[in-house]
GROMACS .gro file of C-alpha atoms in nm:
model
   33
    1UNK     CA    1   2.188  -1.543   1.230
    2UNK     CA    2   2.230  -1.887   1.045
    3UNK     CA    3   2.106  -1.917   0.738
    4UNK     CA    4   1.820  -2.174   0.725
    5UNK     CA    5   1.878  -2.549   0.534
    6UNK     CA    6   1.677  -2.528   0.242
    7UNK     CA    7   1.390  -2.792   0.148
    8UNK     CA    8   1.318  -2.974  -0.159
    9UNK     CA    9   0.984  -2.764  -0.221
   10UNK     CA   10   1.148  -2.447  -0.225
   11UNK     CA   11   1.129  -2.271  -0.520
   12UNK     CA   12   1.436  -1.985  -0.665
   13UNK     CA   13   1.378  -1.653  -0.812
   14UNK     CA   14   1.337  -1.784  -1.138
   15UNK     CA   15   1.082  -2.007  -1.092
   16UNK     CA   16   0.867  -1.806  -0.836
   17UNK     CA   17   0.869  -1.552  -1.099
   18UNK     CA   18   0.664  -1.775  -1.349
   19UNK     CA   19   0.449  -1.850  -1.080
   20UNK     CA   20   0.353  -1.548  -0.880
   21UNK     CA   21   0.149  -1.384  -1.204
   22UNK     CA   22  -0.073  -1.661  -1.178
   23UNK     CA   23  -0.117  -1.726  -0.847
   24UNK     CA   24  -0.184  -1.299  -0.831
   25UNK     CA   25  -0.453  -1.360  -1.087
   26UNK     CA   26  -0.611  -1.693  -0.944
   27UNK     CA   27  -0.630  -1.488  -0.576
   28UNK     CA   28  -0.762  -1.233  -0.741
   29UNK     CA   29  -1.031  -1.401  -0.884
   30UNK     CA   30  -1.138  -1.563  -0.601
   31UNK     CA   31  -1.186  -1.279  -0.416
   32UNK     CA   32  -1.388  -1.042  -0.677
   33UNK     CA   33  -1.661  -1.328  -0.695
   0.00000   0.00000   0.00000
């Protein structure tokens, strides 16, 4: 399998992992209301 051509709006490790807490907590949120 090829890899796949990466776009401009993907994000790397690092920055998913300053993301992901917070888009946990928002989706949680929205879901206990």
């Amino acid at each position: 399998m090829t890899a796949r051509r990466a776009y401009p709006s993907d994000l790397s490790d690092a920055r998913w992992a300053l993301i992901a807490p917070r888009l946990t907590a928002w989706r949680q949120a929205r879901t206990d209301a």
